Amino acid sequence: MTQKQSQKELPLDRLATMDERGHRVFLHPTDTQGKYKRRRKVFHTLLLVLFLVLPWIEINGNPAVLLDLAQRRFSIFGLAFWAHDAPMLIFVAGAIFFGVSLATAVWGRIWCGWSCPETVFVESVYRQIERWIEGNAIQRRRLDASPWNGTKLLRRGGKWLAFLAVTLVISHSFLAYFVGIDALAEMVRQNPAEHPGTFGVMAFMTATLLFFFGWFREQFCVIMCPYGRFQAVLLDEHSKLVAYDATRGEPRRGSKVAQELLQVSFEAVEFTPEVVEAVAPKLTGDCIDCGRCVTACPTGMDIRRGLQLECVNCMACVDACDEVMTNLKQPTGLIKYTSQNELQGKPVRHLRTRVVLLSLALTGVFAGLGYVMLTRPPIKATVFNAKTTPYQFVDAKAKDPVLSNQFFMMASNYTFEDGEVRIEVDNPQVEVLAQSNPMPLKAGEEKKEGIFLKFPKSTLSNGKARIKMFLLTQSDNGKWQRTLTQEVPLVGPY
């Protein structure tokens, strides 16, 4: 006996966002009420506030997040990076990669439904604006199907004007991550003609965000985003996911399968009405085929068909189904956040090889980043011998001939403050000759400068000696000061 597809079910040969001719079908998910909706609303609100205020927060005197590509400087949670710190950024990228991978292996595609900016802004901002202006899901569908008239034009125009206003706020906040708050405030006050490049970038960003958040929406998750495909290799039978309990739900009440089962049973044996009333519920599952789980889904999928690429673990279908089960005085959890093994009554192992390896990798990345940051000085300075003549006579005719050795100093400023490097030695007979001492070093600057050490021959023993060189580094604003010590060789004639 095969079950024919009912009219309530989605097509099997295409996405719910596409009709039989390949045209876009706009989704209007129905509102749900439940524990996951409440939790997601609180979490999304926190993320939205964090997104808007993060550029304004300073940690260790640096912006919490700054990705200044033009100046090639970066700040991630107060840690300052420059373009020449690219190897260190590998640790940051590794932390993001292994962190998301670990979260997926344990909690499934939780990033997509709860933390992804596409989901957060679409569900908690843009779709909320739609509800305020165009009404609930049923009213919005009717508005889509209605002909163009004054009311429809007013509502659609008002909605897109509101979208544009919100997108401008978002794009300006987004731009602050790349230029900083001070530079952004200055750009806003000035005429756009004075910085057309930045204005063009902001206009392009506004148009892009308006397109993705206002129109493209769930198609980004299903079509463009690679994470949905990538997560398939990270999930196993122990990973959490949104699942439909087919054992409890099938065959669905009111479906063709349930009716055929009842008909076969009743034809096989002569039942009394009392027996029919007692047997019928046992031949059908708890799912009443109401379709609420489908209409509540922001990507338009049917969770009853099993794990699919479109599922973003938002759990809207869980709340929708629980609401129906509660009204029917049935136990909730027909659709629930669980694992494949838990759903089948098998043991669930939270600590498994995949989770352990990803946890170790994430710990190693954080340990490496912490070590590098704790051991990295604000200014790194190194002195090394020149590869030219080992020594030169400054005054060969003096009673105690005066010599000089050439060195080079390589200095890198890893901070966002201007600083300087002063060179001193522990031997009073040795004089430091440099173009500038202290040597100024701008924020993020790398500089190589030649220096000479002048000393009398009596300083040497058998034509050589070693002295300590002190490299005093400090910022112009006095925020930090360090002393680096290095031992350098002096050479001369025997």
Coordinates of C-alpha atoms in Angstrom, one line a residue:
M1 CA 0.0 0.0 0.0
T2 CA 1.6 3.3 -1.0
Q3 CA 0.7 6.7 0.3
K4 CA -0.2 9.3 -2.3
Q5 CA 0.9 12.8 -1.8
S6 CA -1.9 14.9 -0.3
Q7 CA -2.5 18.4 -1.4
K8 CA -1.2 19.6 2.0
E9 CA 2.2 18.2 1.3
L10 CA 5.0 20.0 -0.4
P11 CA 6.2 19.0 -3.9
L12 CA 8.9 16.3 -4.0
D13 CA 10.7 17.7 -7.1
R14 CA 11.4 21.3 -6.0
L15 CA 11.9 23.6 -3.1
A16 CA 8.9 25.2 -1.3
T17 CA 10.2 28.6 -2.5
M18 CA 9.7 27.7 -6.1
D19 CA 6.7 26.9 -8.2
E20 CA 6.5 24.4 -11.1
R21 CA 7.7 27.0 -13.5
G22 CA 10.7 28.0 -11.4
H23 CA 9.3 31.3 -10.2
R24 CA 9.9 32.5 -6.7
V25 CA 7.3 31.7 -4.1
F26 CA 7.5 34.1 -1.2
L27 CA 7.1 32.5 2.2
H28 CA 5.2 34.0 5.1
P29 CA 5.7 31.8 8.1
T30 CA 2.9 31.7 10.6
D31 CA 3.6 33.0 14.1
T32 CA 4.3 30.5 16.9
Q33 CA 4.3 30.7 20.6
G34 CA 6.4 28.5 22.7
K35 CA 9.5 28.0 24.8
Y36 CA 11.9 28.1 21.9
K37 CA 10.3 31.2 20.4
R38 CA 10.8 33.0 23.7
R39 CA 14.4 31.9 24.1
R40 CA 15.2 32.8 20.5
K41 CA 13.7 36.2 20.9
V42 CA 15.8 36.9 24.0
F43 CA 19.0 35.6 22.3
H44 CA 18.4 37.5 19.1
T45 CA 17.8 40.7 21.0
L46 CA 21.1 40.3 22.8
L47 CA 22.9 39.7 19.5
L48 CA 21.3 42.7 17.9
V49 CA 22.3 45.0 20.8
L50 CA 25.8 43.5 20.8
F51 CA 26.1 44.1 17.0
L52 CA 25.1 47.8 17.4
V53 CA 27.3 48.6 20.4
L54 CA 30.4 46.4 19.8
P55 CA 32.2 49.1 17.7
W56 CA 31.7 51.6 20.5
I57 CA 33.3 49.3 23.1
E58 CA 37.0 49.6 23.9
I59 CA 39.1 46.8 25.4
N60 CA 42.7 47.6 26.4
G61 CA 42.3 50.9 24.7
N62 CA 41.5 49.3 21.3
P63 CA 38.1 48.8 19.7
A64 CA 36.4 45.5 20.5
V65 CA 36.2 44.7 16.8
L66 CA 37.9 46.7 14.0
L67 CA 38.7 45.4 10.5
D68 CA 40.4 48.4 8.9
L69 CA 41.4 46.9 5.6
A70 CA 42.6 50.3 4.2
Q71 CA 45.1 50.8 7.0
R72 CA 45.7 47.1 7.4
R73 CA 45.0 47.1 11.1
F74 CA 42.7 44.8 13.0
S75 CA 41.4 44.5 16.5
I76 CA 39.6 41.4 17.7
F77 CA 38.2 41.7 21.3
G78 CA 40.9 44.2 22.1
L79 CA 43.8 42.3 20.5
A80 CA 45.7 44.5 18.0
F81 CA 46.8 42.9 14.7
W82 CA 48.5 44.3 11.7
A83 CA 49.0 42.9 8.2
H84 CA 52.4 41.6 9.2
D85 CA 50.6 39.6 12.0
A86 CA 48.9 37.4 9.4
P87 CA 50.3 34.2 11.0
M88 CA 48.6 35.2 14.3
L89 CA 45.3 35.7 12.5
I90 CA 45.5 32.0 11.7
F91 CA 44.8 31.3 15.4
V92 CA 41.7 33.6 15.2
A93 CA 40.4 31.9 12.1
G94 CA 41.1 28.5 13.6
A95 CA 39.2 29.4 16.7
I96 CA 36.1 30.3 14.6
F97 CA 36.4 27.2 12.5
F98 CA 36.9 24.7 15.3
G99 CA 34.3 26.5 17.5
V100 CA 31.6 26.3 14.9
S101 CA 32.5 22.7 14.0
L102 CA 32.4 21.7 17.7
A103 CA 29.0 23.4 18.1
T104 CA 27.7 21.6 15.1
A105 CA 28.9 18.2 16.2
V106 CA 27.2 18.6 19.6
W107 CA 24.1 20.8 18.9
G108 CA 23.6 20.4 15.2
R109 CA 23.0 23.4 12.9
I110 CA 22.3 25.7 15.9
W111 CA 24.5 28.5 14.5
C112 CA 22.1 28.9 11.5
G113 CA 18.9 29.2 13.5
W114 CA 20.1 31.1 16.5
S115 CA 23.3 33.2 15.7
C116 CA 23.7 33.7 11.9
P117 CA 23.2 37.4 11.1
E118 CA 21.0 36.4 8.1
T119 CA 18.5 34.6 10.5
V120 CA 18.8 37.2 13.3
F121 CA 18.0 40.2 11.1
V122 CA 15.4 38.6 8.9
E123 CA 13.4 36.9 11.7
S124 CA 13.8 39.5 14.5
V125 CA 13.9 42.8 12.5
Y126 CA 12.6 42.6 8.9
R127 CA 9.8 40.0 9.4
Q128 CA 8.7 41.9 12.5
I129 CA 8.4 45.1 10.4
E130 CA 6.3 43.1 8.0
R131 CA 4.0 42.0 10.8
W132 CA 3.5 45.6 12.0
I133 CA 2.7 47.0 8.5
E134 CA 1.1 44.1 6.5
G135 CA -0.4 42.0 9.3
N136 CA 0.0 38.3 10.2
A137 CA 1.0 35.5 7.8
I138 CA -2.6 35.0 6.4
Q139 CA -3.0 38.7 5.8
R140 CA 0.3 38.9 4.1
R141 CA -0.5 36.0 1.8
R142 CA -3.8 37.7 0.9
L143 CA -2.0 40.9 0.2
D144 CA 0.4 39.1 -2.1
A145 CA -2.5 37.5 -4.0
S146 CA -4.5 40.8 -4.2
P147 CA -4.3 43.1 -7.3
W148 CA -2.4 46.3 -7.0
N149 CA -4.5 49.1 -5.5
G150 CA -4.0 52.1 -3.2
T151 CA -4.0 50.0 0.0
K152 CA -1.5 47.5 -1.3
L153 CA 0.8 50.3 -2.7
L154 CA 0.7 52.1 0.6
R155 CA 1.5 49.0 2.7
R156 CA 4.2 47.8 0.4
G157 CA 5.7 51.3 0.0
G158 CA 5.7 51.8 3.7
K159 CA 7.3 48.5 4.4
W160 CA 10.2 49.1 2.0
L161 CA 10.7 52.6 3.3
A162 CA 10.9 51.1 6.8
F163 CA 13.3 48.4 5.5
L164 CA 15.5 51.1 3.9
A165 CA 15.6 53.2 7.2
V166 CA 16.6 50.1 9.2
T167 CA 19.1 49.0 6.6
L168 CA 20.8 52.4 6.7
V169 CA 21.3 52.0 10.5
I170 CA 22.6 48.5 10.0
S171 CA 25.0 49.5 7.2
H172 CA 26.4 52.4 9.1
S173 CA 26.9 50.2 12.1
F174 CA 28.5 47.6 9.9
L175 CA 30.8 50.2 8.3
A176 CA 32.0 51.2 11.8
Y177 CA 33.6 47.7 12.0
F178 CA 35.8 48.7 9.1
V179 CA 36.6 52.3 9.6
G180 CA 36.1 52.9 13.4
I181 CA 33.6 55.0 15.2
D182 CA 35.6 58.3 15.0
A183 CA 36.1 58.0 11.3
L184 CA 32.5 57.1 10.7
A185 CA 31.2 60.1 12.7
E186 CA 33.5 62.4 10.7
M187 CA 32.2 60.9 7.4
V188 CA 28.6 61.4 8.5
R189 CA 29.2 65.1 9.3
Q190 CA 31.0 65.7 6.0
N191 CA 29.7 66.1 2.5
P192 CA 29.6 62.6 0.7
A193 CA 31.4 64.2 -2.2
E194 CA 34.4 64.6 0.0
H195 CA 34.8 60.8 0.4
P196 CA 33.0 59.3 -2.6
G197 CA 34.8 56.0 -2.3
T198 CA 33.5 55.4 1.2
F199 CA 30.1 56.7 0.3
G200 CA 29.9 54.3 -2.6
V201 CA 30.9 51.4 -0.4
M202 CA 28.2 52.3 2.1
A203 CA 25.6 52.7 -0.6
F204 CA 26.6 49.3 -2.1
M205 CA 26.5 47.7 1.4
T206 CA 23.0 49.2 2.0
A207 CA 21.7 47.8 -1.3
T208 CA 23.3 44.4 -0.6
L209 CA 21.8 44.1 2.9
L210 CA 18.4 45.3 1.7
F211 CA 18.5 42.7 -1.0
F212 CA 19.5 39.8 1.3
F213 CA 17.4 40.8 4.3
G214 CA 14.4 42.2 2.5
W215 CA 14.0 40.0 -0.5
F216 CA 16.4 37.1 -0.9
R217 CA 16.0 35.9 2.7
E218 CA 15.7 32.1 3.2
Q219 CA 17.1 31.4 -0.3
F220 CA 20.5 32.6 1.0
C221 CA 20.5 29.7 3.6
V222 CA 19.3 27.1 1.1
I223 CA 21.1 28.1 -2.1
M224 CA 24.1 30.3 -1.4
C225 CA 25.4 29.4 2.1
P226 CA 27.9 26.5 2.1
Y227 CA 27.5 25.8 5.8
G228 CA 24.4 23.7 5.3
R229 CA 26.3 21.3 3.1
F230 CA 29.4 21.5 5.3
Q231 CA 27.5 20.5 8.4
A232 CA 26.5 17.2 6.9
V233 CA 30.1 15.9 7.5
L234 CA 30.0 17.0 11.1
L235 CA 26.8 15.4 12.2
D236 CA 26.4 11.8 13.5
E237 CA 23.7 9.8 15.2
H238 CA 24.5 11.4 18.5
S239 CA 24.3 15.1 17.3
K240 CA 21.3 17.2 18.3
L241 CA 18.8 18.0 15.5
V242 CA 15.1 18.8 15.0
A243 CA 13.3 15.6 14.3
Y244 CA 9.8 14.2 13.8
D245 CA 8.9 11.1 15.8
A246 CA 7.5 9.0 12.9
T247 CA 6.9 6.0 15.2
R248 CA 4.5 8.1 17.3
G249 CA 3.1 10.2 14.5
E250 CA 2.5 7.8 11.6
P251 CA 0.1 7.0 10.0
R252 CA -1.3 10.5 10.2
R253 CA -4.9 11.0 11.3
G254 CA -7.1 12.1 8.4
S255 CA -4.5 11.0 5.8
K256 CA -5.3 8.6 3.0
V257 CA -3.1 5.9 4.6
A258 CA -5.0 6.1 7.9
Q259 CA -8.3 5.8 6.1
E260 CA -7.1 2.8 4.0
L261 CA -5.8 1.1 7.2
L262 CA -9.2 1.5 8.9
Q263 CA -11.0 0.3 5.8
V264 CA -8.9 -2.9 5.5
S265 CA -9.3 -3.7 9.2
F266 CA -13.1 -3.1 9.2
E267 CA -13.6 -5.3 6.1
A268 CA -11.5 -8.2 7.5
V269 CA -13.7 -8.6 10.6
E270 CA -17.2 -7.4 11.4
F271 CA -16.8 -4.8 14.1
T272 CA -19.4 -3.2 16.2
P273 CA -19.5 0.6 16.5
E274 CA -18.1 0.3 20.1
V275 CA -15.1 -1.8 18.8
V276 CA -14.5 0.6 15.9
E277 CA -14.4 3.6 18.3
A278 CA -11.8 1.7 20.5
V279 CA -9.7 0.4 17.6
A280 CA -9.6 3.5 15.3
P281 CA -7.2 5.6 17.5
K282 CA -4.7 2.7 17.7
L283 CA -4.5 2.5 13.9
T284 CA -3.5 6.2 13.5
G285 CA -0.7 8.2 14.9
D286 CA -0.7 11.5 16.8
C287 CA 0.0 13.6 13.8
I288 CA -3.2 15.1 12.5
D289 CA -1.6 16.3 9.2
C290 CA -2.6 19.9 10.0
G291 CA 0.5 21.3 8.3
R292 CA 1.3 23.8 11.1
C293 CA 4.9 22.6 11.2
V294 CA 5.3 23.4 7.5
T295 CA 3.6 26.8 7.5
A296 CA 5.7 27.9 10.6
C297 CA 9.0 26.9 9.0
P298 CA 11.0 30.0 7.7
T299 CA 12.5 27.9 4.9
G300 CA 9.2 26.2 4.0
M301 CA 10.4 22.6 4.5
D302 CA 8.4 19.6 5.9
I303 CA 10.4 18.3 8.9
R304 CA 8.3 15.1 8.7
R305 CA 10.4 14.0 5.7
G306 CA 13.5 13.8 7.9
L307 CA 16.8 15.8 8.0
Q308 CA 17.0 18.2 5.1
L309 CA 19.4 20.8 3.9
E310 CA 16.8 23.5 4.4
C311 CA 16.5 22.9 8.2
V312 CA 18.3 25.6 10.2
N313 CA 17.4 24.3 13.6
C314 CA 15.3 27.4 14.5
M315 CA 12.7 25.0 16.2
A316 CA 9.7 27.0 15.0
C317 CA 8.1 23.7 14.0
V318 CA 8.7 22.3 17.5
D319 CA 6.7 25.2 19.0
A320 CA 4.0 24.9 16.4
C321 CA 3.5 21.2 16.9
D322 CA 3.6 21.5 20.7
E323 CA 0.9 24.1 20.5
V324 CA -1.3 21.7 18.5
M325 CA -0.6 18.7 20.8
T326 CA -1.5 20.8 23.8
N327 CA -4.8 21.8 22.3
L328 CA -5.5 18.2 21.5
K329 CA -4.6 17.2 25.1
Q330 CA -1.8 15.0 23.7
P331 CA 1.8 14.8 25.0
T332 CA 4.2 17.3 23.4
G333 CA 7.3 16.3 21.7
L334 CA 6.0 14.8 18.4
I335 CA 8.6 17.1 16.8
K336 CA 11.5 17.8 19.2
Y337 CA 15.1 18.8 19.5
T338 CA 16.8 15.5 20.0
S339 CA 19.3 13.1 18.4
Q340 CA 18.8 10.2 16.1
N341 CA 19.8 7.7 18.7
E342 CA 17.7 9.3 21.4
L343 CA 14.7 9.2 19.0
Q344 CA 15.2 5.5 18.4
G345 CA 15.7 4.7 22.1
K346 CA 19.4 4.0 21.7
P347 CA 22.2 5.2 24.0
V348 CA 23.5 8.7 23.4
R349 CA 27.2 9.3 23.8
H350 CA 28.0 13.0 24.5
L351 CA 31.7 12.4 24.8
R352 CA 32.9 10.8 21.6
T353 CA 35.9 10.8 19.3
R354 CA 34.7 13.6 17.1
V355 CA 33.8 15.9 20.0
V356 CA 37.1 15.1 21.8
L357 CA 39.3 15.9 18.8
L358 CA 37.5 19.1 18.0
S359 CA 37.7 20.2 21.7
L360 CA 41.4 19.5 21.8
A361 CA 41.9 21.4 18.5
L362 CA 39.9 24.4 19.8
T363 CA 41.8 24.3 23.2
G364 CA 45.1 24.2 21.3
V365 CA 44.2 27.1 19.1
F366 CA 43.2 29.2 22.1
A367 CA 46.4 28.2 24.0
G368 CA 48.5 29.1 21.0
L369 CA 46.8 32.5 20.6
G370 CA 47.1 33.2 24.3
Y371 CA 50.8 32.3 24.4
V372 CA 51.6 34.5 21.4
M373 CA 49.7 37.4 22.8
L374 CA 51.1 37.2 26.3
T375 CA 54.7 36.9 25.0
R376 CA 54.5 39.5 22.2
P377 CA 55.9 42.9 23.2
P378 CA 54.2 46.1 22.1
I379 CA 57.3 46.9 20.0
K380 CA 59.6 44.2 18.8
A381 CA 63.2 45.3 18.2
T382 CA 66.2 43.2 17.1
V383 CA 69.8 44.3 16.5
F384 CA 72.0 42.3 14.1
N385 CA 75.4 42.7 12.6
A386 CA 75.9 44.2 9.1
K387 CA 77.2 41.8 6.5
T388 CA 79.7 44.3 5.2
T389 CA 83.2 45.1 6.6
P390 CA 83.4 43.7 10.2
Y391 CA 85.0 46.9 11.6
Q392 CA 86.3 50.2 10.5
F393 CA 88.9 52.6 12.0
V394 CA 87.5 55.9 13.1
D395 CA 90.8 57.2 14.4
A396 CA 93.6 54.7 13.7
K397 CA 96.4 57.1 14.8
A398 CA 95.1 57.7 18.3
K399 CA 97.0 56.3 21.2
D400 CA 94.1 54.0 21.8
P401 CA 92.7 53.5 18.2
V402 CA 89.0 54.2 17.9
L403 CA 86.9 51.6 16.0
S404 CA 83.3 51.2 14.8
N405 CA 81.1 48.3 14.1
Q406 CA 78.0 48.6 12.0
F407 CA 74.6 47.1 13.0
F408 CA 71.1 47.2 11.8
M409 CA 68.0 47.5 14.0
M410 CA 64.7 46.0 12.9
A411 CA 61.8 47.3 14.9
S412 CA 58.0 46.6 14.5
N413 CA 55.2 48.5 16.4
Y414 CA 52.4 46.0 17.1
T415 CA 50.1 48.6 18.8
F416 CA 47.8 51.4 17.6
E417 CA 49.9 54.1 19.4
D418 CA 53.0 55.8 18.1
G419 CA 56.1 55.0 20.0
E420 CA 59.9 55.1 20.0
V421 CA 62.9 53.0 20.6
R422 CA 65.9 54.3 22.5
I423 CA 69.3 52.4 22.3
E424 CA 71.6 52.3 25.3
V425 CA 74.6 50.1 26.2
D426 CA 76.1 48.9 29.5
N427 CA 79.7 50.0 28.6
P428 CA 80.4 53.7 29.1
Q429 CA 83.3 53.4 26.6
V430 CA 80.9 52.5 23.8
E431 CA 79.1 55.3 22.0
V432 CA 75.9 54.7 20.0
L433 CA 75.7 56.6 16.7
A434 CA 72.3 56.6 14.9
Q435 CA 70.4 58.8 12.6
S436 CA 67.9 59.2 15.4
N437 CA 68.1 58.0 19.0
P438 CA 65.4 57.5 20.1
M439 CA 64.0 56.2 16.8
P440 CA 60.3 57.2 16.3
L441 CA 58.0 54.4 15.3
K442 CA 54.5 55.0 14.2
A443 CA 51.6 52.7 15.0
G444 CA 51.9 49.5 13.0
E445 CA 55.2 50.7 11.4
E446 CA 58.1 48.4 10.5
K447 CA 61.4 50.1 10.2
K448 CA 65.0 49.1 9.6
E449 CA 67.7 51.6 10.5
G450 CA 71.5 51.4 10.5
I451 CA 73.5 52.2 13.7
F452 CA 77.2 52.3 14.6
L453 CA 78.9 51.5 17.9
K454 CA 82.1 53.5 18.3
F455 CA 84.6 52.3 20.9
P456 CA 88.4 52.3 21.7
K457 CA 90.4 49.2 20.9
S458 CA 91.1 48.7 24.5
T459 CA 87.5 47.6 24.9
L460 CA 88.4 44.4 23.1
S461 CA 90.1 41.3 24.3
N462 CA 91.8 39.3 21.6
G463 CA 89.9 41.3 19.0
K464 CA 86.5 40.7 20.4
A465 CA 84.1 41.6 23.2
R466 CA 80.4 41.3 24.0
I467 CA 78.3 44.0 25.5
K468 CA 74.6 44.3 26.5
M469 CA 72.4 46.6 24.5
F470 CA 69.2 47.9 26.1
L471 CA 66.3 48.8 23.7
L472 CA 63.9 51.0 25.7
T473 CA 60.5 51.0 24.0
Q474 CA 57.6 53.2 25.0
S475 CA 54.5 54.8 23.6
D476 CA 54.2 58.6 23.1
N477 CA 51.2 58.8 25.4
G478 CA 53.0 56.9 28.2
K479 CA 50.5 54.0 28.0
W480 CA 53.2 51.3 28.0
Q481 CA 57.0 51.0 28.4
R482 CA 59.2 48.0 28.0
T483 CA 63.0 47.3 28.0
L484 CA 64.4 44.7 25.7
T485 CA 67.9 43.4 26.4
Q486 CA 70.2 41.9 23.8
E487 CA 73.8 40.9 23.8
V488 CA 75.8 41.9 20.7
P489 CA 79.4 41.2 19.7
L490 CA 82.1 43.8 19.0
V491 CA 85.0 42.9 16.8
G492 CA 88.3 44.5 15.8
P493 CA 92.0 43.8 15.1
Y494 CA 94.0 41.6 17.5

